Amino acid sequence: MEQTSNETVLDAKGISQLVDDLAKKIIKAHHRLANVALVGIRTGGAFLASRLQQALEKQSGISPDTGIIDITLYRDDWTRLHNRPIVGRTAIDFPVDDRTLILVDDVLFTGRTTRAAMDALIDLGRPRRIELLVLIDRGGRELPIQPDYVGAKLEAEQNQVIDVLLEEQGAAQDVVLRRG
């Protein structure tokens, strides 16, 4: 039997620093944050979007609209994952038309989650622009999707998993692990 190893790549302080750095990058790209909204992909991306909203408010005094999108039924593999998928609630209580939406996720790997999220967003309206922000980019794309904002790039073998564990999700502490 093969043992799996867990390597801590980032601790809570490192994650917090990445969120602050990402907020600075957003402010630099969108000076007054006019017409910008954050949309977190349920679940990890939703918690990060909330943290980013707080960091943006602290750094700029502006708190952009923030929502959550569930992509369960937009995934191209949902029938392989579950015969009865558990669909979460999409909570976007602002218009998306003609806005710059920053899609937030914890880890970017194949690009399939991002593609599903863009499909879901476009069903809600016609954004002016969709940008992608990820805490961790681990490479290994299957689709031609690249982030606009990256907290950190981490190398990982194909059989390894990068997990972002956050207190909001029930983790004892914030941590990024490389497993496998």
mmCIF file of C-alpha atoms in Angstrom, residues 8-174:
data_model
loop_
_atom_site.group_PDB
_atom_site.id
_atom_site.type_symbol
_atom_site.label_atom_id
_atom_site.label_comp_id
_atom_site.label_asym_id
_atom_site.label_seq_id
_atom_site.Cartn_x
_atom_site.Cartn_y
_atom_site.Cartn_z
ATOM 1 C CA THR A 8 2.507 22.286 4.344
ATOM 2 C CA VAL A 9 3.234 24.832 1.639
ATOM 3 C CA LEU A 10 1.649 27.922 3.220
ATOM 4 C CA ASP A 11 0.459 28.684 6.728
ATOM 5 C CA ALA A 12 -2.223 31.128 7.857
ATOM 6 C CA LYS A 13 0.175 34.090 7.809
ATOM 7 C CA GLY A 14 1.279 33.253 4.261
ATOM 8 C CA ILE A 15 -2.318 32.948 3.038
ATOM 9 C CA SER A 16 -3.223 36.268 4.644
ATOM 10 C CA GLN A 17 -0.236 37.940 2.966
ATOM 11 C CA LEU A 18 -1.255 36.527 -0.417
ATOM 12 C CA VAL A 19 -4.800 37.881 0.002
ATOM 13 C CA ASP A 20 -3.423 41.337 0.880
ATOM 14 C CA ASP A 21 -1.056 41.225 -2.118
ATOM 15 C CA LEU A 22 -3.902 40.188 -4.442
ATOM 16 C CA ALA A 23 -6.007 43.088 -3.165
ATOM 17 C CA LYS A 24 -3.144 45.476 -4.008
ATOM 18 C CA LYS A 25 -2.965 44.038 -7.538
ATOM 19 C CA ILE A 26 -6.711 44.563 -8.018
ATOM 20 C CA ILE A 27 -6.487 48.158 -6.786
ATOM 21 C CA LYS A 28 -3.574 48.814 -9.147
ATOM 22 C CA ALA A 29 -5.507 47.383 -12.110
ATOM 23 C CA HIS A 30 -8.839 49.050 -11.230
ATOM 24 C CA HIS A 31 -7.887 52.305 -9.536
ATOM 25 C CA ARG A 32 -11.254 53.276 -8.105
ATOM 26 C CA LEU A 33 -12.781 49.786 -8.238
ATOM 27 C CA ALA A 34 -15.599 51.363 -10.227
ATOM 28 C CA ASN A 35 -17.920 48.800 -11.734
ATOM 29 C CA VAL A 36 -15.904 45.886 -10.270
ATOM 30 C CA ALA A 37 -17.488 42.976 -8.418
ATOM 31 C CA LEU A 38 -16.027 39.823 -6.891
ATOM 32 C CA VAL A 39 -17.632 36.436 -7.521
ATOM 33 C CA GLY A 40 -16.349 33.509 -5.507
ATOM 34 C CA ILE A 41 -16.732 29.968 -6.786
ATOM 35 C CA ARG A 42 -18.429 27.895 -4.117
ATOM 36 C CA THR A 43 -16.860 26.892 -1.692
ATOM 37 C CA GLY A 44 -13.212 27.846 -1.297
ATOM 38 C CA GLY A 45 -13.431 30.716 -3.753
ATOM 39 C CA ALA A 46 -16.450 32.127 -1.926
ATOM 40 C CA PHE A 47 -14.521 32.424 1.329
ATOM 41 C CA LEU A 48 -11.546 33.956 -0.444
ATOM 42 C CA ALA A 49 -13.797 36.478 -2.216
ATOM 43 C CA SER A 50 -15.115 37.572 1.174
ATOM 44 C CA ARG A 51 -11.574 37.961 2.507
ATOM 45 C CA LEU A 52 -10.594 39.918 -0.602
ATOM 46 C CA GLN A 53 -13.581 42.210 -0.176
ATOM 47 C CA GLN A 54 -12.416 42.974 3.377
ATOM 48 C CA ALA A 55 -8.812 43.526 2.244
ATOM 49 C CA LEU A 56 -9.954 45.845 -0.559
ATOM 50 C CA GLU A 57 -12.068 47.856 1.846
ATOM 51 C CA LYS A 58 -9.192 48.116 4.317
ATOM 52 C CA GLN A 59 -6.708 49.190 1.629
ATOM 53 C CA SER A 60 -8.905 51.452 -0.517
ATOM 54 C CA GLY A 61 -11.950 52.325 1.567
ATOM 55 C CA ILE A 62 -14.159 50.737 -1.102
ATOM 56 C CA SER A 63 -16.056 47.497 -0.579
ATOM 57 C CA PRO A 64 -16.954 46.006 -3.966
ATOM 58 C CA ASP A 65 -20.103 43.958 -4.490
ATOM 59 C CA THR A 66 -19.347 40.328 -3.730
ATOM 60 C CA GLY A 67 -21.299 37.225 -4.621
ATOM 61 C CA ILE A 68 -21.077 33.448 -4.744
ATOM 62 C CA ILE A 69 -21.670 31.194 -7.722
ATOM 63 C CA ASP A 70 -22.394 27.477 -7.619
ATOM 64 C CA ILE A 71 -21.204 25.627 -10.717
ATOM 65 C CA THR A 72 -22.372 22.096 -9.926
ATOM 66 C CA LEU A 73 -24.683 21.700 -12.908
ATOM 67 C CA TYR A 74 -22.269 23.505 -15.253
ATOM 68 C CA ARG A 75 -19.452 21.015 -14.689
ATOM 69 C CA ASP A 76 -18.704 18.711 -17.591
ATOM 70 C CA ASP A 77 -18.162 15.803 -15.192
ATOM 71 C CA TRP A 78 -21.062 16.107 -12.729
ATOM 72 C CA THR A 79 -22.718 12.934 -13.956
ATOM 73 C CA ARG A 80 -19.511 11.025 -13.238
ATOM 74 C CA LEU A 81 -19.162 12.518 -9.768
ATOM 75 C CA HIS A 82 -22.720 12.025 -8.484
ATOM 76 C CA ASN A 83 -25.951 10.545 -9.708
ATOM 77 C CA ARG A 84 -27.770 13.134 -7.559
ATOM 78 C CA PRO A 85 -25.590 16.224 -7.344
ATOM 79 C CA ILE A 86 -25.780 18.530 -4.357
ATOM 80 C CA VAL A 87 -26.431 21.979 -5.778
ATOM 81 C CA GLY A 88 -25.505 24.955 -3.632
ATOM 82 C CA ARG A 89 -27.076 28.375 -3.795
ATOM 83 C CA THR A 90 -25.815 31.046 -6.142
ATOM 84 C CA ALA A 91 -25.970 34.354 -4.293
ATOM 85 C CA ILE A 92 -25.357 37.271 -6.643
ATOM 86 C CA ASP A 93 -27.661 40.097 -5.630
ATOM 87 C CA PHE A 94 -26.264 42.703 -8.005
ATOM 88 C CA PRO A 95 -26.524 43.110 -11.777
ATOM 89 C CA VAL A 96 -23.665 41.563 -13.749
ATOM 90 C CA ASP A 97 -24.398 43.375 -17.007
ATOM 91 C CA ASP A 98 -21.626 45.710 -18.171
ATOM 92 C CA ARG A 99 -19.510 45.048 -15.053
ATOM 93 C CA THR A 100 -16.007 43.749 -14.568
ATOM 94 C CA LEU A 101 -16.398 40.528 -12.636
ATOM 95 C CA ILE A 102 -13.403 39.066 -10.873
ATOM 96 C CA LEU A 103 -13.961 35.356 -10.567
ATOM 97 C CA VAL A 104 -12.240 34.047 -7.417
ATOM 98 C CA ASP A 105 -11.087 30.468 -6.813
ATOM 99 C CA ASP A 106 -8.679 28.795 -4.448
ATOM 100 C CA VAL A 107 -6.730 26.523 -6.831
ATOM 101 C CA LEU A 108 -6.425 26.605 -10.621
ATOM 102 C CA PHE A 109 -5.526 23.260 -12.169
ATOM 103 C CA THR A 110 -7.195 21.984 -15.357
ATOM 104 C CA GLY A 111 -9.320 25.094 -16.021
ATOM 105 C CA ARG A 112 -12.582 23.127 -16.077
ATOM 106 C CA THR A 113 -13.972 24.761 -12.926
ATOM 107 C CA THR A 114 -13.246 28.205 -14.373
ATOM 108 C CA ARG A 115 -14.939 27.314 -17.662
ATOM 109 C CA ALA A 116 -18.031 26.110 -15.796
ATOM 110 C CA ALA A 117 -18.089 29.296 -13.692
ATOM 111 C CA MET A 118 -17.890 31.508 -16.780
ATOM 112 C CA ASP A 119 -20.793 29.611 -18.352
ATOM 113 C CA ALA A 120 -22.832 30.110 -15.171
ATOM 114 C CA LEU A 121 -21.992 33.838 -15.025
ATOM 115 C CA ILE A 122 -22.960 34.423 -18.637
ATOM 116 C CA ASP A 123 -26.336 32.814 -17.934
ATOM 117 C CA LEU A 124 -26.881 35.660 -15.437
ATOM 118 C CA GLY A 125 -26.153 38.458 -17.895
ATOM 119 C CA ARG A 126 -23.479 40.007 -20.050
ATOM 120 C CA PRO A 127 -20.480 41.212 -18.066
ATOM 121 C CA ARG A 128 -18.149 43.717 -19.704
ATOM 122 C CA ARG A 129 -15.171 41.595 -18.675
ATOM 123 C CA ILE A 130 -14.458 38.507 -16.603
ATOM 124 C CA GLU A 131 -11.084 38.307 -14.892
ATOM 125 C CA LEU A 132 -9.739 35.333 -12.972
ATOM 126 C CA LEU A 133 -8.070 35.488 -9.579
ATOM 127 C CA VAL A 134 -6.646 32.370 -7.935
ATOM 128 C CA LEU A 135 -4.830 31.941 -4.658
ATOM 129 C CA ILE A 136 -2.779 29.040 -6.062
ATOM 130 C CA ASP A 137 -1.913 28.231 -9.689
ATOM 131 C CA ARG A 138 -0.592 24.674 -9.873
ATOM 132 C CA GLY A 139 -0.337 24.465 -13.664
ATOM 133 C CA GLY A 140 -1.461 21.427 -15.651
ATOM 134 C CA ARG A 141 -4.165 23.097 -17.737
ATOM 135 C CA GLU A 142 -6.466 21.026 -19.951
ATOM 136 C CA LEU A 143 -8.234 24.148 -21.247
ATOM 137 C CA PRO A 144 -6.666 27.419 -22.469
ATOM 138 C CA ILE A 145 -7.434 29.410 -19.327
ATOM 139 C CA GLN A 146 -4.938 31.697 -17.596
ATOM 140 C CA PRO A 147 -5.453 33.762 -14.437
ATOM 141 C CA ASP A 148 -5.190 37.538 -14.338
ATOM 142 C CA TYR A 149 -4.171 37.518 -10.663
ATOM 143 C CA VAL A 150 -2.167 34.765 -8.941
ATOM 144 C CA GLY A 151 -1.275 34.605 -5.267
ATOM 145 C CA ALA A 152 1.371 31.883 -5.715
ATOM 146 C CA LYS A 153 2.456 29.313 -8.291
ATOM 147 C CA LEU A 154 3.118 25.863 -6.884
ATOM 148 C CA GLU A 155 4.634 22.948 -8.692
ATOM 149 C CA ALA A 156 2.761 19.667 -8.271
ATOM 150 C CA GLU A 157 2.992 16.295 -9.924
ATOM 151 C CA GLN A 158 -0.064 15.108 -11.860
ATOM 152 C CA ASN A 159 -0.957 12.667 -9.052
ATOM 153 C CA GLN A 160 -0.601 15.285 -6.318
ATOM 154 C CA VAL A 161 -3.377 17.446 -4.918
ATOM 155 C CA ILE A 162 -3.084 21.045 -3.712
ATOM 156 C CA ASP A 163 -5.613 21.696 -0.943
ATOM 157 C CA VAL A 164 -6.460 25.107 0.487
ATOM 158 C CA LEU A 165 -7.985 24.526 3.913
ATOM 159 C CA LEU A 166 -9.672 27.540 5.502
ATOM 160 C CA GLU A 167 -11.136 28.073 8.954
ATOM 161 C CA GLU A 168 -14.450 29.096 7.359
ATOM 162 C CA GLN A 169 -14.675 25.559 5.960
ATOM 163 C CA GLY A 170 -14.056 23.972 9.354
ATOM 164 C CA ALA A 171 -10.260 23.638 9.238
ATOM 165 C CA ALA A 172 -8.427 24.074 12.529
ATOM 166 C CA GLN A 173 -6.299 26.737 10.846
ATOM 167 C CA ASP A 174 -5.679 28.162 7.390
#
